[in-house]
Amino acid sequence: MQVADDNVLGKGCDIDEEKAFSLYQKYAYTRGNGSCLEKILSLVENSTKITPVAAVPYIAMYAQECADETIRLCDAFHHAKYGLPIDAVQEWAWRRKGANMNIPSLMKNMAEFCEDKEEWKEAYKWYKKLQRIQPMSVDLKKFDVLEIKMITQKSDSSDIAMIGRDYLYGYHQKEMDTKLAFRCLAYAEKNGDIMASGLIGQMLFDGIELQQDKSHGYMLMTTAAEKGDLMSLERLLRLHVEGVEYLNDLQHYKELYKVAIDDGVKSNIPYACYLKGCCLQKGIFDEVDEKKAFFFMKMAADEEIPEAQYELALMYQYGLGVEADHYAFFSYLGQAASNGYLDAIALLGKCYSNDPYWKHQKRTFDLLNYAYNHGRNDVEWQLAVAYMNGYGTDICEEKAYPLYQKAAEEGNADAQIALCKCYFRENSFLGRNYKLCAQWGEQAILQGIKEVRFQTAYASLEIGKDERAKELYLELADEGNAAAMNNYACSLSDPEEKAIWFEKAANNGDSFGYWNLGNLYKDGRGVKQDYSKAL
């Protein structure tokens, strides 16, 4: 580079711009030095022998990683610099690339460009991303304007209400966004949509996005239910079953529910078909009829109702109303998960995690992590295993063990076993702790787990629970566990009894049993002293 600089300036040599450019070019490719690009640009801008377009490959090369060069290239295609023609396609391709590199100026540029083209959803996405990186760079009123424009692209209030429902639950590839859900539902409710009113009632009742107001939320749900809204009727009856709220006239709402379902089925409303399938499956209003339940559930599932896809998957899994079909189970479960149904996401993650080789590691981790982050604590154990072994993510014991703890506290036997064994043998993250070892071992034993009895017995003896330790060691000894025979002998105080149990352990091949029995013969404790036998 120094030689190139000298050739540009004629220091110690004749000025030779072409030779200087060749040297800069070589250095740029071999070293990737940004300062070299600046020299190339300076040279082509002032040279009479080298055309400016010669600098373009190097600008493009550095633009792959450098924000300034990406902006420079966009500007070149916009203003026809460096010998390039004006090219809107190339310009926007590089702007998008820069925006994806999280360059704030280009992200804002992309958002404004999409807004000018009335691509409201794309504009909303870029403004959202920009807000995450530079929170003060976007006026929050901008989101209000864009949300309304996104919503009103569809004039049918029932369509907008369904979009609101998708944002509320994260259905149909919609990222869960309760603010946007409320905007959709409020717009649809204003235009007279009953379902939207009922869903706003549920949001009020649960305190989602709105300040919790159970009485107002309950009123909105009952009003929507009276007008035949199935979602409100379903939620009210569920609240009654859960004992959260009691309907003044339960029978009246049950009759309304039945009529609304039957009317919906006659009108081929997919969600009504799903509920009809549920009723036939559980014997609500009609006798149990699994074949009919399957028929209605499949109708709803094929119309992309996530709840129905999940229930249909379970019907294929257990052979309810249809012949059990492993592939159909995974097909419909996958569809329900792809459509954002949380139960399906959690179950699919669990199913994948049951594979001993974790073939779908990244997919499994993503499913489990999503389910856990959205309140599904039943996947804590599987997620802990992923973090512990680096399945689909980096190994992170710091995240794994708190999940083990939570899962164990909630009764997961696998987690209780893992903690019992970890506290018994200690590791880089958990120190040896016999009290906790015994605690988790006992919890697992209560659930019928036998494999931690030895560790629990050992730990119990260490913390002064001698009788419990002896009880567990005897159980294991009766099953032929030689190590338990030896340890049981160690817990005894009578030398003669010790000798009997050490001999049993030795006869069953336990090396510690041999060692301990040898010591008794050497010292003449509990047996007649015999050096030959001791040896």
Coordinates of C-alpha atoms in Angstrom, one line a residue:
M1 CA 0.0 0.0 0.0
Q2 CA 2.9 2.3 0.7
V3 CA 4.3 1.6 -2.7
A4 CA 0.9 2.4 -4.2
D5 CA 0.7 5.7 -2.3
D6 CA 4.1 6.6 -3.7
N7 CA 3.0 5.8 -7.2
V8 CA 0.0 8.1 -6.8
L9 CA 2.1 11.0 -5.5
G10 CA 5.3 10.4 -7.5
K11 CA 7.4 10.0 -4.4
G12 CA 10.8 8.5 -5.4
C13 CA 9.2 7.4 -8.7
D14 CA 7.2 8.6 -11.7
I15 CA 3.4 9.0 -11.1
D16 CA 1.8 5.8 -12.3
E17 CA -1.9 5.7 -11.4
E18 CA -2.5 2.4 -13.2
K19 CA 0.2 0.7 -11.2
A20 CA -1.1 2.3 -8.0
F21 CA -4.7 1.0 -8.8
S22 CA -3.3 -2.5 -9.4
L23 CA -1.6 -2.5 -6.0
Y24 CA -4.7 -1.1 -4.2
Q25 CA -6.8 -3.7 -6.0
K26 CA -4.5 -6.6 -4.9
Y27 CA -4.5 -5.3 -1.3
A28 CA -8.3 -4.9 -1.2
Y29 CA -8.9 -8.5 -2.2
T30 CA -6.2 -10.1 0.0
R31 CA -6.6 -8.1 3.2
G32 CA -10.2 -6.6 3.0
N33 CA -8.9 -3.3 4.4
G34 CA -11.5 -0.6 4.5
S35 CA -8.9 2.2 4.3
C36 CA -7.8 0.7 1.0
L37 CA -11.3 1.3 -0.5
E38 CA -11.0 5.0 0.4
K39 CA -7.8 5.2 -1.5
I40 CA -9.3 3.5 -4.5
L41 CA -12.3 5.9 -4.4
S42 CA -10.0 8.9 -4.1
L43 CA -7.8 7.6 -7.0
V44 CA -10.7 7.0 -9.5
E45 CA -12.4 10.3 -8.6
N46 CA -9.2 12.3 -9.5
S47 CA -7.7 10.1 -12.2
T48 CA -7.8 10.7 -15.9
K49 CA -6.7 7.2 -16.8
I50 CA -8.9 5.0 -14.6
T51 CA -12.7 5.0 -15.1
P52 CA -14.8 5.5 -11.9
V53 CA -16.8 2.3 -12.6
A54 CA -13.6 0.4 -11.7
A55 CA -14.3 1.2 -8.0
V56 CA -17.7 -0.4 -8.0
P57 CA -16.7 -4.1 -7.4
Y58 CA -14.8 -2.9 -4.3
I59 CA -17.6 -0.8 -3.0
A60 CA -19.9 -3.8 -3.4
M61 CA -17.4 -6.1 -1.7
Y62 CA -17.2 -3.8 1.4
A63 CA -20.9 -3.2 1.3
Q64 CA -21.5 -6.8 2.3
E65 CA -20.5 -5.9 5.8
C66 CA -20.0 -2.1 6.0
A67 CA -23.0 0.2 6.5
D68 CA -21.3 3.2 5.0
E69 CA -20.5 1.4 1.8
T70 CA -24.0 0.0 1.5
I71 CA -25.3 3.5 1.7
R72 CA -22.7 4.7 -0.8
L73 CA -23.7 2.0 -3.3
C74 CA -27.4 2.8 -2.9
D75 CA -26.6 6.5 -3.5
A76 CA -24.5 5.6 -6.6
F77 CA -27.4 3.7 -8.2
H78 CA -29.8 6.6 -7.3
H79 CA -27.6 9.4 -8.6
A80 CA -25.7 7.6 -11.4
K81 CA -22.3 7.9 -9.6
Y82 CA -19.1 6.0 -10.4
G83 CA -20.2 5.4 -14.0
L84 CA -23.2 3.4 -12.9
P85 CA -26.6 4.0 -14.5
I86 CA -29.7 5.0 -12.5
D87 CA -31.1 1.6 -11.5
A88 CA -34.0 1.6 -9.0
V89 CA -34.0 -2.3 -8.8
Q90 CA -30.4 -2.4 -7.8
E91 CA -30.8 0.5 -5.5
W92 CA -33.7 -1.1 -3.6
A93 CA -32.0 -4.5 -3.5
W94 CA -29.0 -2.9 -1.7
R95 CA -31.3 -0.8 0.5
R96 CA -33.1 -4.0 1.6
K97 CA -29.8 -5.7 2.2
G98 CA -28.6 -2.8 4.4
A99 CA -31.9 -2.8 6.2
N100 CA -31.5 -6.5 7.0
M101 CA -28.1 -5.6 8.4
N102 CA -30.0 -3.4 10.9
I103 CA -28.6 -0.1 9.5
P104 CA -31.0 2.4 11.0
S105 CA -31.0 4.9 8.2
L106 CA -31.7 2.2 5.6
M107 CA -34.3 0.6 7.8
K108 CA -36.1 3.9 8.0
N109 CA -35.7 4.3 4.3
M110 CA -37.2 0.9 3.7
A111 CA -40.2 1.7 6.0
E112 CA -40.8 5.0 4.2
F113 CA -40.5 3.4 0.8
C114 CA -43.0 0.7 1.7
E115 CA -45.3 3.3 3.1
D116 CA -45.1 5.3 -0.1
K117 CA -46.0 2.2 -2.1
E118 CA -48.9 1.6 0.4
E119 CA -47.4 -1.7 1.5
W120 CA -48.6 -1.0 5.0
K121 CA -47.7 -4.4 6.5
E122 CA -44.1 -4.2 5.3
A123 CA -43.8 -0.6 6.5
Y124 CA -45.2 -1.6 9.9
K125 CA -42.6 -4.4 10.1
W126 CA -39.6 -2.1 9.3
Y127 CA -40.8 0.6 11.7
K128 CA -41.2 -2.1 14.4
K129 CA -37.6 -3.3 13.8
L130 CA -36.3 0.2 13.8
Q131 CA -38.0 0.9 17.1
R132 CA -36.3 -2.1 18.7
I133 CA -32.9 -0.8 17.7
Q134 CA -33.5 3.0 18.2
P135 CA -36.7 3.4 20.4
M136 CA -36.8 7.2 20.1
S137 CA -36.4 7.2 16.3
V138 CA -40.0 6.4 15.5
D139 CA -43.0 8.5 16.5
L140 CA -45.5 6.1 18.2
K141 CA -48.4 7.8 16.3
K142 CA -46.9 6.3 13.2
F143 CA -47.9 2.9 14.4
D144 CA -51.5 4.0 15.1
V145 CA -51.8 5.3 11.5
L146 CA -50.2 2.2 10.0
E147 CA -52.3 -0.2 12.1
I148 CA -55.5 1.4 10.9
K149 CA -54.3 1.2 7.3
M150 CA -53.4 -2.4 7.7
I151 CA -56.7 -3.3 9.2
T152 CA -58.9 -1.4 6.8
Q153 CA -57.3 -3.1 3.8
K154 CA -60.1 -5.6 4.2
S155 CA -63.5 -4.0 4.4
D156 CA -65.4 -7.0 5.8
S157 CA -65.5 -6.5 9.6
S158 CA -65.8 -10.3 10.2
D159 CA -62.5 -10.8 8.3
I160 CA -60.9 -8.0 10.4
A161 CA -62.2 -9.6 13.6
M162 CA -60.6 -13.0 12.6
I163 CA -57.3 -11.2 11.9
G164 CA -57.6 -9.7 15.4
R165 CA -58.1 -13.2 16.8
D166 CA -55.1 -14.4 14.9
Y167 CA -52.9 -11.6 16.4
L168 CA -54.4 -12.2 19.9
Y169 CA -53.4 -15.9 19.9
G170 CA -50.5 -15.9 17.3
Y171 CA -52.5 -18.0 14.8
H172 CA -51.9 -18.5 11.1
Q173 CA -48.3 -17.2 10.9
K174 CA -49.2 -14.0 12.7
E175 CA -46.7 -13.0 15.4
M176 CA -48.6 -12.6 18.6
D177 CA -49.3 -8.8 19.0
T178 CA -52.0 -8.0 21.6
K179 CA -51.9 -4.3 20.7
L180 CA -52.6 -4.9 17.1
A181 CA -55.2 -7.5 18.0
F182 CA -57.1 -4.9 20.0
R183 CA -56.8 -2.4 17.2
C184 CA -58.4 -5.0 14.8
L185 CA -61.1 -6.0 17.2
A186 CA -62.0 -2.5 18.2
Y187 CA -62.3 -1.5 14.5
A188 CA -64.5 -4.6 13.8
E189 CA -66.6 -4.1 16.9
K190 CA -67.2 -0.5 15.9
N191 CA -68.6 -1.9 12.6
G192 CA -70.9 -4.2 14.5
D193 CA -69.0 -7.5 14.6
I194 CA -70.3 -9.7 17.6
M195 CA -67.3 -11.9 17.8
A196 CA -65.0 -8.9 18.1
S197 CA -67.0 -7.6 21.0
G198 CA -66.8 -10.9 22.8
L199 CA -63.1 -11.1 22.3
I200 CA -62.6 -7.6 23.6
G201 CA -64.7 -8.8 26.6
Q202 CA -62.2 -11.7 27.1
M203 CA -59.2 -9.3 26.9
L204 CA -60.9 -7.0 29.5
F205 CA -61.7 -10.0 31.7
D206 CA -58.1 -11.3 31.5
G207 CA -56.4 -7.9 31.6
I208 CA -54.7 -8.4 28.2
E209 CA -53.6 -5.1 26.7
L210 CA -56.4 -3.4 28.6
Q211 CA -56.7 -2.6 32.3
Q212 CA -58.4 -5.6 33.8
D213 CA -62.1 -5.1 34.4
K214 CA -63.8 -8.4 35.0
S215 CA -67.3 -7.0 35.4
H216 CA -67.2 -5.1 32.1
G217 CA -65.5 -7.9 30.3
Y218 CA -68.1 -10.4 31.6
M219 CA -70.9 -8.0 30.4
L220 CA -69.4 -7.9 26.9
M221 CA -69.1 -11.6 26.7
T222 CA -72.7 -12.3 27.9
T223 CA -74.0 -9.7 25.5
A224 CA -72.1 -11.3 22.6
A225 CA -73.3 -14.8 23.8
E226 CA -76.9 -13.7 23.8
K227 CA -76.4 -12.8 20.1
G228 CA -75.0 -16.2 19.4
D229 CA -71.3 -15.7 19.5
L230 CA -69.8 -19.1 19.9
M231 CA -66.4 -18.0 21.3
S232 CA -68.1 -16.0 24.1
L233 CA -70.5 -18.9 24.9
E234 CA -67.6 -21.3 25.0
R235 CA -65.6 -19.1 27.3
L236 CA -68.6 -18.4 29.7
L237 CA -69.3 -22.1 30.0
R238 CA -65.6 -22.8 30.6
L239 CA -65.5 -20.2 33.3
H240 CA -68.5 -21.8 34.9
V241 CA -66.8 -25.3 34.9
E242 CA -63.6 -23.7 36.4
G243 CA -65.7 -22.1 39.1
V244 CA -64.4 -18.6 38.3
E245 CA -67.7 -17.1 37.4
Y246 CA -71.3 -18.5 37.6
L247 CA -73.9 -17.8 35.0
N248 CA -77.2 -16.5 36.4
D249 CA -79.1 -18.9 34.1
L250 CA -76.7 -21.8 33.2
Q251 CA -79.3 -23.8 31.4
H252 CA -80.3 -20.8 29.2
Y253 CA -76.7 -20.4 28.0
K254 CA -76.3 -24.1 27.4
E255 CA -79.3 -24.1 25.2
L256 CA -78.0 -21.0 23.4
Y257 CA -74.7 -22.7 22.9
K258 CA -76.4 -25.8 21.4
V259 CA -78.5 -23.7 19.0
A260 CA -75.6 -21.6 18.0
I261 CA -73.5 -24.7 17.2
D262 CA -76.3 -26.4 15.2
D263 CA -77.0 -23.2 13.3
G264 CA -73.3 -22.7 12.5
V265 CA -73.0 -26.3 11.3
K266 CA -76.0 -25.8 8.9
S267 CA -74.2 -22.7 7.6
N268 CA -70.9 -24.6 7.2
I269 CA -69.1 -22.3 9.7
P270 CA -65.8 -24.1 10.4
Y271 CA -65.5 -23.1 14.0
A272 CA -69.0 -24.4 14.7
C273 CA -68.0 -27.7 13.0
Y274 CA -65.1 -27.9 15.4
L275 CA -67.3 -27.4 18.4
K276 CA -69.8 -29.9 17.1
G277 CA -66.9 -32.4 16.9
C278 CA -66.0 -31.6 20.5
C279 CA -69.6 -32.1 21.7
L280 CA -69.9 -35.5 19.9
Q281 CA -66.5 -36.6 21.2
K282 CA -67.3 -35.7 24.9
G283 CA -71.1 -36.5 24.9
I284 CA -72.2 -32.9 25.3
F285 CA -75.8 -32.4 24.1
D286 CA -75.6 -35.7 22.1
E287 CA -74.5 -39.2 22.8
V288 CA -70.8 -39.9 22.2
D289 CA -70.2 -40.7 18.6
E290 CA -66.5 -40.7 17.7
K291 CA -67.0 -41.3 14.0
K292 CA -69.3 -38.3 13.6
A293 CA -66.9 -36.3 15.8
F294 CA -64.1 -37.2 13.4
F295 CA -66.2 -36.1 10.4
F296 CA -67.0 -32.6 11.9
M297 CA -63.4 -32.2 13.2
K298 CA -61.9 -33.0 9.8
M299 CA -64.2 -30.5 8.1
A300 CA -63.0 -27.7 10.5
A301 CA -59.4 -28.8 10.3
D302 CA -59.4 -28.7 6.5
E303 CA -60.7 -25.1 6.8
E304 CA -57.5 -24.2 8.8
I305 CA -59.1 -24.0 12.3
P306 CA -56.0 -24.6 14.5
E307 CA -58.0 -26.1 17.5
A308 CA -59.6 -28.6 15.1
Q309 CA -56.3 -29.6 13.6
Y310 CA -54.9 -30.3 17.0
E311 CA -57.9 -32.3 18.1
L312 CA -57.9 -34.2 14.8
A313 CA -54.2 -35.1 15.4
L314 CA -55.1 -36.6 18.8
M315 CA -57.9 -38.6 17.2
Y316 CA -55.4 -40.0 14.7
Q317 CA -52.9 -40.7 17.5
Y318 CA -55.3 -42.7 19.7
G319 CA -57.6 -44.1 17.0
L320 CA -60.7 -42.2 18.0
G321 CA -63.4 -42.4 15.3
V322 CA -60.7 -43.3 12.8
E323 CA -57.9 -45.9 12.4
A324 CA -54.8 -44.8 14.3
D325 CA -52.3 -43.2 11.8
H326 CA -48.9 -42.1 13.0
Y327 CA -48.3 -40.0 9.9
A328 CA -51.7 -38.3 9.9
F329 CA -51.1 -37.5 13.6
F330 CA -47.9 -35.7 12.8
S331 CA -49.3 -34.0 9.7
Y332 CA -52.2 -32.4 11.5
L333 CA -50.2 -31.7 14.6
G334 CA -47.6 -29.9 12.4
Q335 CA -50.4 -27.9 10.7
A336 CA -51.8 -26.8 14.1
A337 CA -48.3 -25.8 15.3
S338 CA -47.6 -23.9 12.1
N339 CA -50.9 -22.1 12.6
G340 CA -49.7 -21.0 16.1
Y341 CA -51.8 -23.3 18.3
L342 CA -49.9 -23.3 21.6
D343 CA -51.0 -26.8 22.7
A344 CA -49.8 -28.2 19.3
I345 CA -46.5 -26.3 19.5
A346 CA -45.8 -27.8 23.0
L347 CA -46.8 -31.3 22.0
L348 CA -44.8 -31.3 18.8
G349 CA -41.8 -30.1 20.6
K350 CA -42.2 -32.9 23.2
C351 CA -42.7 -35.5 20.5
Y352 CA -39.5 -34.4 18.7
S353 CA -37.6 -34.3 22.0
N354 CA -38.6 -38.0 22.6
D355 CA -36.3 -39.0 19.7
P356 CA -33.1 -40.1 21.5
Y357 CA -31.0 -38.6 18.7
W358 CA -32.9 -35.3 18.6
K359 CA -32.9 -35.4 14.8
H360 CA -34.8 -32.1 14.5
Q361 CA -32.6 -30.2 17.0
K362 CA -33.2 -26.6 15.9
R363 CA -36.9 -27.1 15.2
T364 CA -37.4 -28.9 18.5
F365 CA -35.6 -26.2 20.5
D366 CA -37.6 -23.4 18.7
L367 CA -40.9 -25.1 19.4
L368 CA -40.1 -25.8 23.1
N369 CA -38.7 -22.3 23.6
Y370 CA -41.7 -20.6 22.0
A371 CA -44.1 -22.7 24.1
Y372 CA -42.2 -22.0 27.3
N373 CA -42.0 -18.2 26.6
H374 CA -45.8 -18.2 26.1
G375 CA -46.6 -19.8 29.4
R376 CA -46.3 -23.6 28.8
N377 CA -44.4 -24.8 31.9
D378 CA -44.9 -28.4 31.0
V379 CA -42.0 -28.2 28.5
E380 CA -39.5 -27.1 31.1
W381 CA -37.9 -30.5 31.3
Q382 CA -37.4 -30.9 27.6
L383 CA -36.1 -27.3 27.3
A384 CA -33.6 -28.0 30.1
V385 CA -32.3 -31.1 28.2
A386 CA -31.8 -28.9 25.1
Y387 CA -29.8 -26.4 27.0
M388 CA -27.8 -29.0 28.9
N389 CA -26.8 -30.9 25.7
G390 CA -26.7 -28.0 23.2
Y391 CA -29.6 -29.4 21.2
G392 CA -30.6 -26.7 18.7
T393 CA -28.9 -24.0 20.9
D394 CA -25.7 -23.3 22.7
I395 CA -24.9 -25.4 25.8
C396 CA -26.0 -23.3 28.8
E397 CA -26.1 -25.0 32.3
E398 CA -27.0 -21.6 33.8
K399 CA -30.3 -21.8 31.9
A400 CA -30.7 -25.6 32.2
Y401 CA -30.6 -26.1 35.9
P402 CA -33.3 -23.5 36.9
L403 CA -35.5 -25.2 34.4
Y404 CA -34.7 -28.6 36.0
Q405 CA -35.6 -27.1 39.4
K406 CA -39.0 -25.7 38.1
A407 CA -39.9 -28.9 36.4
A408 CA -39.0 -30.9 39.5
E409 CA -41.1 -28.6 41.7
E410 CA -44.1 -29.1 39.4
G411 CA -43.8 -32.9 39.7
N412 CA -41.8 -33.9 36.6
A413 CA -40.2 -37.2 37.6
D414 CA -37.4 -37.0 35.0
A415 CA -36.3 -33.6 36.4
Q416 CA -36.4 -35.0 40.0
I417 CA -34.2 -37.9 39.0
A418 CA -31.7 -35.6 37.2
L419 CA -31.4 -33.3 40.3
C420 CA -31.1 -36.2 42.7
K421 CA -28.2 -37.7 40.6
C422 CA -26.6 -34.3 40.0
Y423 CA -26.6 -33.4 43.7
F424 CA -25.3 -36.9 44.6
R425 CA -22.2 -36.8 42.3
E426 CA -21.8 -33.0 41.9
N427 CA -20.8 -31.3 38.7
S428 CA -19.3 -28.0 37.4
F429 CA -22.6 -26.2 38.2
L430 CA -24.1 -28.0 41.2
G431 CA -22.1 -28.8 44.2
R432 CA -22.7 -32.1 46.2
N433 CA -25.7 -31.6 48.5
Y434 CA -27.0 -34.8 50.2
K435 CA -30.0 -33.0 51.7
L436 CA -31.3 -31.9 48.3
C437 CA -30.3 -35.2 46.8
A438 CA -32.4 -37.1 49.3
Q439 CA -35.3 -34.5 48.9
W440 CA -35.6 -35.0 45.1
G441 CA -34.9 -38.7 45.4
E442 CA -37.9 -39.1 47.8
Q443 CA -40.1 -37.1 45.5
A444 CA -39.2 -39.4 42.6
I445 CA -39.7 -42.5 44.7
L446 CA -43.2 -41.3 45.6
Q447 CA -44.0 -41.4 41.8
G448 CA -42.8 -45.0 41.6
I449 CA -39.3 -44.3 40.3
K450 CA -36.9 -47.0 41.6
E451 CA -33.7 -46.0 39.9
V452 CA -32.8 -43.3 42.5
R453 CA -33.2 -45.5 45.6
F454 CA -29.5 -46.1 46.0
Q455 CA -28.5 -42.4 45.8
T456 CA -31.4 -41.5 48.2
A457 CA -30.3 -44.1 50.7
Y458 CA -26.7 -43.0 50.6
A459 CA -27.8 -39.3 51.0
S460 CA -30.2 -40.2 53.8
L461 CA -27.5 -41.8 55.8
E462 CA -25.2 -38.8 55.3
I463 CA -27.9 -36.4 56.7
G464 CA -28.7 -38.6 59.7
K465 CA -31.8 -40.4 58.4
D466 CA -30.4 -43.8 59.3
E467 CA -33.6 -45.8 59.4
R468 CA -34.8 -44.5 56.0
A469 CA -31.4 -45.4 54.5
K470 CA -31.5 -48.9 55.9
E471 CA -35.0 -49.4 54.6
L472 CA -34.0 -48.5 51.1
Y473 CA -30.8 -50.5 51.2
L474 CA -32.7 -53.6 52.4
E475 CA -35.2 -53.1 49.5
L476 CA -32.3 -53.0 47.0
A477 CA -30.5 -55.9 48.7
D478 CA -33.5 -58.1 48.5
E479 CA -33.4 -57.4 44.7
G480 CA -29.8 -58.6 44.6
N481 CA -28.0 -55.2 44.6
A482 CA -24.6 -56.1 45.9
A483 CA -23.5 -52.4 46.5
A484 CA -26.7 -51.9 48.6
M485 CA -25.8 -55.1 50.7
N486 CA -22.3 -53.6 51.4
N487 CA -23.7 -50.1 52.3
Y488 CA -26.4 -51.6 54.5
A489 CA -23.6 -53.5 56.4
C490 CA -21.8 -50.2 56.8
S491 CA -24.9 -48.7 58.4
L492 CA -25.0 -51.4 61.1
S493 CA -23.3 -51.2 64.5
D494 CA -23.3 -55.0 65.4
P495 CA -20.0 -56.5 64.0
E496 CA -21.5 -59.9 63.5
E497 CA -24.4 -58.5 61.5
K498 CA -21.9 -56.5 59.5
A499 CA -19.9 -59.6 58.7
I500 CA -23.0 -61.4 57.4
W501 CA -24.0 -58.6 55.1
F502 CA -20.4 -57.9 53.9
E503 CA -20.1 -61.6 53.0
K504 CA -23.4 -61.4 51.1
A505 CA -22.1 -58.4 49.2
A506 CA -18.8 -60.2 48.5
N507 CA -20.6 -63.3 47.3
N508 CA -22.6 -61.2 44.9
G509 CA -19.3 -59.7 43.4
D510 CA -19.1 -56.4 45.2
S511 CA -15.4 -55.4 45.6
F512 CA -16.1 -53.2 48.6
G513 CA -17.8 -56.1 50.2
Y514 CA -14.6 -58.2 49.8
W515 CA -12.5 -55.3 51.2
N516 CA -14.7 -54.7 54.2
L517 CA -15.0 -58.5 55.0
G518 CA -11.2 -58.8 54.7
N519 CA -10.8 -56.0 57.3
L520 CA -13.1 -57.8 59.7
Y521 CA -11.1 -61.1 59.4
K522 CA -7.8 -59.2 59.8
D523 CA -9.0 -57.4 63.0
G524 CA -11.2 -60.3 64.3
R525 CA -14.3 -58.1 64.5
G526 CA -17.6 -60.0 64.3
V527 CA -15.7 -63.1 63.0
K528 CA -12.8 -65.2 64.3
Q529 CA -9.5 -63.6 63.4
D530 CA -8.1 -65.3 60.3
Y531 CA -5.2 -63.7 58.4
S532 CA -5.4 -66.3 55.6
K533 CA -9.0 -65.4 54.9
A534 CA -8.3 -61.7 55.3
L535 CA -5.6 -62.0 52.7

